Coordinates of C-alpha atoms in Angstrom, one line a residue:
Chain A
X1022 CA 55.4 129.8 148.7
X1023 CA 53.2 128.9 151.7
X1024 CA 53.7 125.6 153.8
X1025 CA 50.4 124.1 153.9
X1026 CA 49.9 121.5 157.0
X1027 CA 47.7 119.0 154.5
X1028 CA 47.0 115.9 155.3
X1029 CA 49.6 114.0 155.3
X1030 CA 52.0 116.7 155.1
X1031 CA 55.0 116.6 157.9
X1032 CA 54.5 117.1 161.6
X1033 CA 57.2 117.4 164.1
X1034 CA 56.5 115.7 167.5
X1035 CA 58.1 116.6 170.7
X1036 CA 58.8 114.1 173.2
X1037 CA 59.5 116.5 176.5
X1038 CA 58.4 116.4 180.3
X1039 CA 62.0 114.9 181.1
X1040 CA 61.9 117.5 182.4
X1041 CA 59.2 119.9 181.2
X1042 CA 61.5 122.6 180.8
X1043 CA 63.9 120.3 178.7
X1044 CA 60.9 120.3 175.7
X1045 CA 60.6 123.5 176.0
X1046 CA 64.2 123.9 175.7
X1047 CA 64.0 121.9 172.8
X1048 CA 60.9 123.4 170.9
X1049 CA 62.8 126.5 171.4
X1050 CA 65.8 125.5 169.3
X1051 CA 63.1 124.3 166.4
X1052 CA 61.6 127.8 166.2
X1053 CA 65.2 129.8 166.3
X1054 CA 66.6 126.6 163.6
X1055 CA 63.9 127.3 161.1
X1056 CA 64.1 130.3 158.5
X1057 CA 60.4 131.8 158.6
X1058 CA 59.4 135.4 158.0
X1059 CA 56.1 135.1 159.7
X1060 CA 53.6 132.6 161.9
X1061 CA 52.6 130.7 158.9
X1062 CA 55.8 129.7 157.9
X1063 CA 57.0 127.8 160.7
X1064 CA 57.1 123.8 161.0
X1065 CA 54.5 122.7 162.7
X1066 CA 54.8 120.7 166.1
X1067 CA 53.5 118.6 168.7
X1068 CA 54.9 118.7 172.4
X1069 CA 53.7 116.1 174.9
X1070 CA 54.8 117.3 178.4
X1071 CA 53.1 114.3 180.3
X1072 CA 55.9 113.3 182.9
X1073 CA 53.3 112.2 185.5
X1074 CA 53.9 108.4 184.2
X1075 CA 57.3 108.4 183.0
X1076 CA 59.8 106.9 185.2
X1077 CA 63.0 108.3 186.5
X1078 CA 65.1 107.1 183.4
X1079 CA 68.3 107.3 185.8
X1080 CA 66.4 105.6 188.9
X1081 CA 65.4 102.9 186.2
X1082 CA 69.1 102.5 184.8
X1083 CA 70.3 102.5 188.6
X1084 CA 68.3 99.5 189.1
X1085 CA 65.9 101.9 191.8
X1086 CA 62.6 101.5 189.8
X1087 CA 61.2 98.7 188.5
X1088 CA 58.9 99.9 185.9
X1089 CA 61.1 100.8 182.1
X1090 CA 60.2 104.3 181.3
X1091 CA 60.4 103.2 178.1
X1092 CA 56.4 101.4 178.4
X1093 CA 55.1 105.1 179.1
X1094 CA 57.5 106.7 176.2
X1095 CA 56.5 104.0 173.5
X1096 CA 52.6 104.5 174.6
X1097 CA 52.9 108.8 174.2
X1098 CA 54.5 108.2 170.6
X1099 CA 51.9 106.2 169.8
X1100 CA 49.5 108.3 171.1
X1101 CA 51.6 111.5 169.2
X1102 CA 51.3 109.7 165.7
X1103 CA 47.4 109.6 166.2
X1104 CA 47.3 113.4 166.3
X1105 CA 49.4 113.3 162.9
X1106 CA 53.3 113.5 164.0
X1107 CA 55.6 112.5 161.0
X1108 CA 59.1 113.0 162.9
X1109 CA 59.7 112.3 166.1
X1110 CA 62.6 113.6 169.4
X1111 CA 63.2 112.6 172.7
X1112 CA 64.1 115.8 174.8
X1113 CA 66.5 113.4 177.2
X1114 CA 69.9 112.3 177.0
X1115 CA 69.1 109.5 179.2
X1116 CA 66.4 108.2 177.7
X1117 CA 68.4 107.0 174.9
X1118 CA 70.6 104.3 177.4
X1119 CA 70.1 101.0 175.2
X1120 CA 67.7 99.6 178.1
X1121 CA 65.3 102.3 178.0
X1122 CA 65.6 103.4 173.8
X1123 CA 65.8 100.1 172.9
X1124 CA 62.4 99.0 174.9
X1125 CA 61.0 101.8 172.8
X1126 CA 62.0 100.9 169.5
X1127 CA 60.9 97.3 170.2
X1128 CA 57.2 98.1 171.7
X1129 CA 56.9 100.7 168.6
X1130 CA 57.6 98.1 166.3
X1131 CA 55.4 95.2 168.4
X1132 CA 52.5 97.6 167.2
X1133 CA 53.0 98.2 163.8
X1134 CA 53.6 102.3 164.8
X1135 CA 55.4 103.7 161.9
X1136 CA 56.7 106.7 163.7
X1137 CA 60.1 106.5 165.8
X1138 CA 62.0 109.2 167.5
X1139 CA 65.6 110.0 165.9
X1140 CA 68.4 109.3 168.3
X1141 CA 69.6 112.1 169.8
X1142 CA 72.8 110.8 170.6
X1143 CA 73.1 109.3 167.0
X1144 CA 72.7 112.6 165.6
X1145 CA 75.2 114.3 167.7
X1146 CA 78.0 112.3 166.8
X1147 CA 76.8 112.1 163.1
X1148 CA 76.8 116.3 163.5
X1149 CA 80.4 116.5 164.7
X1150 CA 82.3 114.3 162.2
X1151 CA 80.2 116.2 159.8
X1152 CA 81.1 119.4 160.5
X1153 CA 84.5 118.9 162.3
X1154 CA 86.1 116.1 160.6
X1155 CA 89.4 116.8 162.2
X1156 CA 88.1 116.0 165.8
X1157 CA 88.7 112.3 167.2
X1158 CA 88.9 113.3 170.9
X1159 CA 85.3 114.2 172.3
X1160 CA 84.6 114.9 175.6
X1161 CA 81.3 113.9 177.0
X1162 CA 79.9 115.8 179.9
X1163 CA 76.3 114.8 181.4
X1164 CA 74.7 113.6 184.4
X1165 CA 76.3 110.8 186.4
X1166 CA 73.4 108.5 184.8
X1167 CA 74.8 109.7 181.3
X1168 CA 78.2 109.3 181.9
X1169 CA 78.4 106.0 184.4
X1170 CA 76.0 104.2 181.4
X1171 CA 78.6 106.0 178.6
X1172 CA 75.7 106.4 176.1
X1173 CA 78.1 108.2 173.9
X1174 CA 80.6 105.6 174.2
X1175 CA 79.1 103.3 171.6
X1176 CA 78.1 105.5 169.1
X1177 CA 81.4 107.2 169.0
X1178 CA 83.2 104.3 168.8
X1179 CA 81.2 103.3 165.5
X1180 CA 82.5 106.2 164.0
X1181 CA 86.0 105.8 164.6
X1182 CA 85.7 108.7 167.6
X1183 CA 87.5 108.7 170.7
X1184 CA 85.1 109.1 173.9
X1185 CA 86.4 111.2 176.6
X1186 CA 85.0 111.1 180.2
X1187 CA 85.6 113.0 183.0
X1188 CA 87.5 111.4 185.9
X1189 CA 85.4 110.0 188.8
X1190 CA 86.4 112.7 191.0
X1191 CA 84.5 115.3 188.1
X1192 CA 81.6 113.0 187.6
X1193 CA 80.8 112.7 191.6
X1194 CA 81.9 116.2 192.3
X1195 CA 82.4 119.9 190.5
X1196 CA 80.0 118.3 187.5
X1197 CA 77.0 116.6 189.4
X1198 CA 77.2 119.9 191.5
X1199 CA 76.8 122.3 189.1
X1200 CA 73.2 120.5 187.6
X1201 CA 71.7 119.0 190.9
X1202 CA 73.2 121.0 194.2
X1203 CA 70.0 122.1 196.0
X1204 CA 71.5 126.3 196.5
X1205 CA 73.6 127.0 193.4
X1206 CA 72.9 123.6 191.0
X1207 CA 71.3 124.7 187.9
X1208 CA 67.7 122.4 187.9
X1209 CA 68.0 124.9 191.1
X1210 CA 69.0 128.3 189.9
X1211 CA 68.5 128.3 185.9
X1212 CA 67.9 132.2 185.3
X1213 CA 70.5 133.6 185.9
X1214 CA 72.5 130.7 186.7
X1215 CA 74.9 130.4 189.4
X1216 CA 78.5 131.6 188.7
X1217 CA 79.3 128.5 191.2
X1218 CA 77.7 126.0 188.6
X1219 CA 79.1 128.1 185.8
X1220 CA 82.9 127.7 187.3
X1221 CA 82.1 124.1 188.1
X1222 CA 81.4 123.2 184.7
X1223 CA 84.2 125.2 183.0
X1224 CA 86.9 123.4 185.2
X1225 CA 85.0 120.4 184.1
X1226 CA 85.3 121.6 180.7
X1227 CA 88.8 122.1 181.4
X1228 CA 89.6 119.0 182.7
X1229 CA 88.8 117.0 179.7
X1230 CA 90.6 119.5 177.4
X1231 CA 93.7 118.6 179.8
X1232 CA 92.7 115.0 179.1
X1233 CA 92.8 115.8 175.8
X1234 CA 89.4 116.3 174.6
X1235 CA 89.0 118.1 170.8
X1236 CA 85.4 119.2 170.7
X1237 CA 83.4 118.8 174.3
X1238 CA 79.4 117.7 174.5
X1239 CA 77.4 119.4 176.4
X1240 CA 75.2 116.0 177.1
X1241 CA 73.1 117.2 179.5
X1242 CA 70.0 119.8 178.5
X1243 CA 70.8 121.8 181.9
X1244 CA 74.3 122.5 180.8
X1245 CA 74.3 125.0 177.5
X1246 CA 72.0 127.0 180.1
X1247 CA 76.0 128.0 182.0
X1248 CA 77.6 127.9 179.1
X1249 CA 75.9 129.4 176.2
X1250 CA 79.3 129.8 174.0
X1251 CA 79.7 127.3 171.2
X1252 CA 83.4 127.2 172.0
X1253 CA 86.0 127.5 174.7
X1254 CA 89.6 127.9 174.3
X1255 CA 88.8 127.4 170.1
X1256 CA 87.4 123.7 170.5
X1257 CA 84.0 123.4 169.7
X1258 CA 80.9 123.0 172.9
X1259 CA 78.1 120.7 171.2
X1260 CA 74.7 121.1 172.3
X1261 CA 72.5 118.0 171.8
X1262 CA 69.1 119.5 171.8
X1263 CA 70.6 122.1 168.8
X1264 CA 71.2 119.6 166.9
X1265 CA 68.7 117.4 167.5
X1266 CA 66.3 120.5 166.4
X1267 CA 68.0 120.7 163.2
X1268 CA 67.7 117.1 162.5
X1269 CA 63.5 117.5 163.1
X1270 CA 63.7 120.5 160.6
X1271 CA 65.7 118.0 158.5
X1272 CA 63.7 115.0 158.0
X1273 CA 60.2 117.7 157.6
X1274 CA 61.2 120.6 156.5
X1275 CA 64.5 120.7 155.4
X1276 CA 64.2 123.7 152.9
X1277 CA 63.5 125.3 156.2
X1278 CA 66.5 124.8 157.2
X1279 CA 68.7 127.5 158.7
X1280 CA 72.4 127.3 157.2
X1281 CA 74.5 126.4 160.3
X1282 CA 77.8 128.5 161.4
X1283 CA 79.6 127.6 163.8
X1284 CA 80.2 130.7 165.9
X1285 CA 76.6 131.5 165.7
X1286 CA 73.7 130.7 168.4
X1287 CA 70.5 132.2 166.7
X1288 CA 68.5 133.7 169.4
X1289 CA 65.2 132.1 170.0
Chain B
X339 CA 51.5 112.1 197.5
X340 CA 52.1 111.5 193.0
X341 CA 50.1 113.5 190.9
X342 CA 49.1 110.4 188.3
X343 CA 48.0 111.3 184.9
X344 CA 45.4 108.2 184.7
X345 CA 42.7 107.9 182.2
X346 CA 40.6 110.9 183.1
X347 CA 42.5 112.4 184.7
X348 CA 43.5 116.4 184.3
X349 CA 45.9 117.4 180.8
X350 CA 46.1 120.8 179.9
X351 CA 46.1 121.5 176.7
X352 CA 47.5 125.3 175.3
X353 CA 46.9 126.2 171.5
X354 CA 50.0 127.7 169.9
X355 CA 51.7 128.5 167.0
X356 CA 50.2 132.1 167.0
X357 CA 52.9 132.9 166.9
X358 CA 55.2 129.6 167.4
X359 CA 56.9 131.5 170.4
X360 CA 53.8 132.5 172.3
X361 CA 52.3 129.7 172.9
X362 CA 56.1 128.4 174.1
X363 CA 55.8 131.4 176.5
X364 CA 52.3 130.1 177.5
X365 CA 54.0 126.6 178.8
X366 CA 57.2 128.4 180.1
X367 CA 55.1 130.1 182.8
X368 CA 52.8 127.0 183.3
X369 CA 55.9 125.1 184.9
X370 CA 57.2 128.8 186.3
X371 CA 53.8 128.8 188.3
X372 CA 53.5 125.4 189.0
X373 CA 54.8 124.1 192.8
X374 CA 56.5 121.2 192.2
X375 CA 60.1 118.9 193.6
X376 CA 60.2 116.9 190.9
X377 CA 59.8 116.3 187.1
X378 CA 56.6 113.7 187.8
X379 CA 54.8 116.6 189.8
X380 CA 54.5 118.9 187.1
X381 CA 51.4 119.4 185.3
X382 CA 50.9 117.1 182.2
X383 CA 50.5 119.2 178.7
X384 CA 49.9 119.2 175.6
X385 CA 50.9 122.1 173.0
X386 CA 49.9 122.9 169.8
X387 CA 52.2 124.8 167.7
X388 CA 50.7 123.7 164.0
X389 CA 50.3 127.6 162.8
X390 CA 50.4 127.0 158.9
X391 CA 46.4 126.7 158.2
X392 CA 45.7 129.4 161.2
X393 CA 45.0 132.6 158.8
X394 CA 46.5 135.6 160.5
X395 CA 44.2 137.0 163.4
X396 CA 44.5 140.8 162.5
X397 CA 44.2 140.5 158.8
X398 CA 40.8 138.7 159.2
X399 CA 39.4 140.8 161.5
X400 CA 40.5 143.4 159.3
X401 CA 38.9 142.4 156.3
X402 CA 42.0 141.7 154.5
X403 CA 41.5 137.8 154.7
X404 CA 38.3 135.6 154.2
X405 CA 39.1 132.4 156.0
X406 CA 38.1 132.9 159.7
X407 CA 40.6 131.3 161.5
X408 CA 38.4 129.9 164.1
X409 CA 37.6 127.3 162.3
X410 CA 40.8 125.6 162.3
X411 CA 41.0 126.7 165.6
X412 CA 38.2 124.8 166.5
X413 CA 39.7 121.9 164.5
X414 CA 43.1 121.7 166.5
X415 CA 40.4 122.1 169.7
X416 CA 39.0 118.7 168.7
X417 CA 42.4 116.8 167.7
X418 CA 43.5 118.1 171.6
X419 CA 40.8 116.6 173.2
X420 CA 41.3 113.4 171.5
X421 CA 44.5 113.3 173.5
X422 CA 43.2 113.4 176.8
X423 CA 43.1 117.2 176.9
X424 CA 40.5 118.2 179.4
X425 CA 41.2 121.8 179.7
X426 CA 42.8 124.6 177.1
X427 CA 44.0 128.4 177.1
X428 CA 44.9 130.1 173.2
X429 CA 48.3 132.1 173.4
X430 CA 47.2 134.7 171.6
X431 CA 45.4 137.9 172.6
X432 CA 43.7 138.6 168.8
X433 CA 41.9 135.7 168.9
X434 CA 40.1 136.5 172.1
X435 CA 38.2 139.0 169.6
X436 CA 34.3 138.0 169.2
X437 CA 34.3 137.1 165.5
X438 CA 37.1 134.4 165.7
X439 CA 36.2 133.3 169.6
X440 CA 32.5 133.0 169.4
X441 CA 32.9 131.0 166.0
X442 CA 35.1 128.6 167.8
X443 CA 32.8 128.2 170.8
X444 CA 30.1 127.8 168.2
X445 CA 32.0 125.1 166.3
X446 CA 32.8 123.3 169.2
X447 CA 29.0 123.5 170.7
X448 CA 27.8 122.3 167.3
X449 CA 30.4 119.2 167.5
X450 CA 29.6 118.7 170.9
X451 CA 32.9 119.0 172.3
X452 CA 33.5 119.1 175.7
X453 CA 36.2 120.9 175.9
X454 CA 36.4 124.8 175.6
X455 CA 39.2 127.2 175.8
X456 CA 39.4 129.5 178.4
X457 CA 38.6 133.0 177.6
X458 CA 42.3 135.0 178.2
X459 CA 40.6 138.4 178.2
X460 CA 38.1 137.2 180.6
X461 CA 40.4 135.2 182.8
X462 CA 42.8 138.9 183.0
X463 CA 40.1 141.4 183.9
X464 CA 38.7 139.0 186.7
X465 CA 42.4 139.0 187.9
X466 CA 42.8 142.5 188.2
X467 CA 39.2 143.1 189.8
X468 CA 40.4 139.8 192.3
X469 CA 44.1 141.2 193.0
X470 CA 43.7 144.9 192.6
X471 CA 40.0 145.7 193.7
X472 CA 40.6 149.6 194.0
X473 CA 41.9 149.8 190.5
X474 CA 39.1 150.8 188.5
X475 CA 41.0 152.6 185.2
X476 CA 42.7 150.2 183.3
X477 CA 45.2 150.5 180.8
X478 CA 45.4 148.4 177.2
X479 CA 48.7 148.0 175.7
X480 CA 48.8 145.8 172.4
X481 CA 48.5 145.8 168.7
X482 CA 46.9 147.9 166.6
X483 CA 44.7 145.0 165.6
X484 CA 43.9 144.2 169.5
X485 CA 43.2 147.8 170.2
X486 CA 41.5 148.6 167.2
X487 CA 39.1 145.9 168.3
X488 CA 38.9 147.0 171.7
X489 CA 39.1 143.2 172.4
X490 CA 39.3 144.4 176.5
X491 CA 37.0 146.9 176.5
X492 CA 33.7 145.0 176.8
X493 CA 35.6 142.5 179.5
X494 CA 36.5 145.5 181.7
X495 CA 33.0 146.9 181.4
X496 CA 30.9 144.0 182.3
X497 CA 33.4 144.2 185.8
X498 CA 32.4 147.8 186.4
X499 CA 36.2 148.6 185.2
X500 CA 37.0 151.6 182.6
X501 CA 39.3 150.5 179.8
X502 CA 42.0 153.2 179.2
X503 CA 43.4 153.3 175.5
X504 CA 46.3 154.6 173.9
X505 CA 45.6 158.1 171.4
X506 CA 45.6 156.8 167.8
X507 CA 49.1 158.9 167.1
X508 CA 50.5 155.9 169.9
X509 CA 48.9 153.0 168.5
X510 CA 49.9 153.9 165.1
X511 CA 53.3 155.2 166.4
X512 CA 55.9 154.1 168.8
X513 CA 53.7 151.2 170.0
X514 CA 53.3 149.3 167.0
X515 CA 56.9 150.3 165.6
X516 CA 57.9 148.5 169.1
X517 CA 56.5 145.5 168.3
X518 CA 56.7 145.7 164.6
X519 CA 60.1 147.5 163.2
X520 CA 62.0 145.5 160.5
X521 CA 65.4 146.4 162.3
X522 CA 64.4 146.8 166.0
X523 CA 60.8 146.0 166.9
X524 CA 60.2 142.7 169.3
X525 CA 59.5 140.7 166.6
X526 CA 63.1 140.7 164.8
X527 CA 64.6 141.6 167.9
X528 CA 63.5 140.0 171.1
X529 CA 66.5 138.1 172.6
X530 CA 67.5 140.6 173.9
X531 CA 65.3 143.7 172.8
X532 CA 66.3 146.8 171.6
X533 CA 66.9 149.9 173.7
X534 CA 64.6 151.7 171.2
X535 CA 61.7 149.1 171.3
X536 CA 61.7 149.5 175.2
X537 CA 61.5 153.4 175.3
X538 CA 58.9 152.9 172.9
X539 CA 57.0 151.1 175.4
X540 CA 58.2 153.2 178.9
X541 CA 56.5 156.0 176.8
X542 CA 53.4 154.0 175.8
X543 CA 53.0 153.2 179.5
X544 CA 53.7 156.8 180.5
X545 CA 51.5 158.0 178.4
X546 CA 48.0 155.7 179.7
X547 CA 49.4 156.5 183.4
X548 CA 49.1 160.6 182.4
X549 CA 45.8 159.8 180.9
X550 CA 44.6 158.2 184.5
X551 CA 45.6 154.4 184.2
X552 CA 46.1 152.7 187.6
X553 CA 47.1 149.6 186.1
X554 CA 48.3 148.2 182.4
X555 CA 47.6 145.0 180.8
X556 CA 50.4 144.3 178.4
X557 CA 48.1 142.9 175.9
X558 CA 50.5 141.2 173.7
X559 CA 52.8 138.2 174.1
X560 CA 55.9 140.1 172.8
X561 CA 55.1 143.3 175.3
X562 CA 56.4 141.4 178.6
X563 CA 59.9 140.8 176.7
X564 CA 60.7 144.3 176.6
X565 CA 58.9 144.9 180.0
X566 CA 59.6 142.2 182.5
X567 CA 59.2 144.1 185.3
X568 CA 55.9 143.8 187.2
X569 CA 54.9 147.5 188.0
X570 CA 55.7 151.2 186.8
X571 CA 55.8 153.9 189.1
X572 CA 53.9 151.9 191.6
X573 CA 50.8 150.6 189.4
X574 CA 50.8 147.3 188.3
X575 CA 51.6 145.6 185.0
X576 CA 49.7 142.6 183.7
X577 CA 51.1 139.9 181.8
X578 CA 48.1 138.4 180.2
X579 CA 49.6 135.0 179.3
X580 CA 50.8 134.6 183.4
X581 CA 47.4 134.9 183.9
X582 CA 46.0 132.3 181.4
X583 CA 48.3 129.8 183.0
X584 CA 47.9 130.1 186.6
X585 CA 43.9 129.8 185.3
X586 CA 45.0 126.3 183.1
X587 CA 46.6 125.1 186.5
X588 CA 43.7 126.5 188.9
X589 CA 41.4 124.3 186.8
X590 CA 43.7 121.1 186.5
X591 CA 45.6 120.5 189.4
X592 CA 44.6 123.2 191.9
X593 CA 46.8 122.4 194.6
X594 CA 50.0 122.8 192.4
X595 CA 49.2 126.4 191.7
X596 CA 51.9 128.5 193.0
X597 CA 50.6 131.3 195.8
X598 CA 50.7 134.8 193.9
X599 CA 52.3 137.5 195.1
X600 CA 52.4 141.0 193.6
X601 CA 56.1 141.7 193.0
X602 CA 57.3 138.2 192.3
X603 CA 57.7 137.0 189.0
X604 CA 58.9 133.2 189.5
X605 CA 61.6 132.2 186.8
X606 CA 61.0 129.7 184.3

């Protein structure tokens, strides 16, 4: 049976440009998440890539721009739901700190827009006592922005989880190396990655196994580009912007649904 | 100096969905080819990826369908523009053929859009003539439905420029099973590609350089996956959809267009 787009039929909008390549990155993960045996069949999707007036989201949480990036977020989903976007993602960890998210949700709701984006961070943590209900230990690695603001913190802690962050001496060092160093970082070097940035992060991957980390999340969209496995040393690597994907497919399509396996990372 | 995106101001806008991943491959190499420090200097854009009313390409032109699919082309050309998008490029190479793109630039003239895509064909045999101005036998790699048409031939010509094709036993043979194979065509194999589905294509290649091709135009999104490299025993290889986007940021923000140089193919 053929999807139709009709009227009023599901659209899945993307929210990228933070950065560009982290939409794509995202858009990606719908096409290889969905079950489709030709063009037709896919979901149908919407990516805005319009950074040019979107605020640093970390500069913004660092109290190093004034402006909430969350004005210029609110005004694209806005403008998203115009062209006919039923479901909406934000490809950004960072963009889902409380100051900026929450700015969102309250300007969206100011207008009267029925769309608003699922929360990436929600859905992560909903995804791993889901599908590993043994876990209470999860690491969280990120950006320094991620991890000094702990946006996984509170959603964890709703659900009974145990947060667990990298020492100061990770977050500062080996981790904030390996995504921004100007020769080997990976928003440098993304393909083929660096094997510096690769080692980086699996020492920091390490380290919060040592610190006794179950399952680790890889809360940064830089990061599953060095380490592509969905395990290390048998506890589970999380990738954000994979489940967020499947949570899109989800609330649209959701008898498009791929079954997900752990132990399997379908191929774009 | 910031690249703003006020009111007015340049959004580039790329039609995908045919299929979902070309036009992702489309944006990929619109960032690739764009110059730019930071996340807010990119180029702002908007994609399209809404592929369920788009009738397939090839089975129109081929009489094997009745809906033209230009019109909903045309349609999705209109929704774009209502976003602010001021100029568009189609990642697909079928729909460069006459009796979908000259319907589309009809619609749109009869709606009096502005906006119009850029031709892809046009856009690659300008390239070659700019880049390459001894080469005057040119190789067409693609689908049967693409070659069929002779979607390039007419392009080349009006340039002075002598489009080489494929024999009929290659078109039929090992370049459409390379694209096309149920177990190890591009299509259900692309990440990575067979072994088989790049011979395939090393002998298509061969085989237009023996028949007196100084250059080949990989005329088909998939082609570039299973030959990334940018020459073949000295003569160039185009990618078409590198092309279109270095044309999408030559007319939008000019002064963020990479410089081209043969033998580089910047990473994504």
């Amino acid at each position: 049976m053929s999807m139709e787009e009709r009227e009023g039929s599901p659209v899945v909008g993307i929210l990228g440009g933070m950065g560009p390549s982290a939409g794509l990155d995202l858009a990606s993960k719908l096409i290889s998440e969905t079950s489709a045996a030709r063009d037709q069949e896919h979901v149908p999707f919407v990516l805005f890539s319009r950074p040019t007036r979107i605020e640093d989201r970390t500069a913004f949480l660092l109290g190093n721009a004034t402006v909430n990036p969350g004005i210029e977020i609110a005004r694209q989903i806005v403008a998203m739901e115009e062209t006919g976007v039923t479901v909406a993602g934000m490809a950004c960890n960072t963009a889902h700190a409380p100051p900026i998210f929450d700015d969102v949700i309250r300007r969206l709701t100011t207008n009267r827009t029925a769309l608003k984006p699922l929360h990436l961070i929600q859905e992560t943590t909903e995804f791993i006592q889901r599908h590993w209900p043994s876990v209470r230990r999860v690491g969280i690695l990120g950006t320094p922005g991620t991890l000094r603001f702990r946006i996984y913190d509170e959603p964890l802690a709703a659900m009974g989880l145990e947060p667990v962050q990298p020492e100061r001496a990770f977050i500062d060092g080996p981790l904030r190396d390996a995504v921004y160093h100007p020769r080997w970082g990976i928003k440098a070097r993304a393909h083929p990655v660096s094997s510096r940035a690769r080692q980086a992060l699996v020492e920091s991957i390490e380290h919060l196994l040592a610190l006794g980390a179950e399952a680790v999340v890889l809360g940064c969209t830089e990061l599953p580009l060095a380490v592509p496995e969905d395990a290390f040393d048998d506890r589970p690597l999380i990738d954000p912007a994979r489940v967020l994907a499947r949570a899109l497919i989800r609330d649209s399509y959701p008898e498009r649904l791929k079954p997900w396996r752990a132990g399997e990372t379908p191929s774009p």
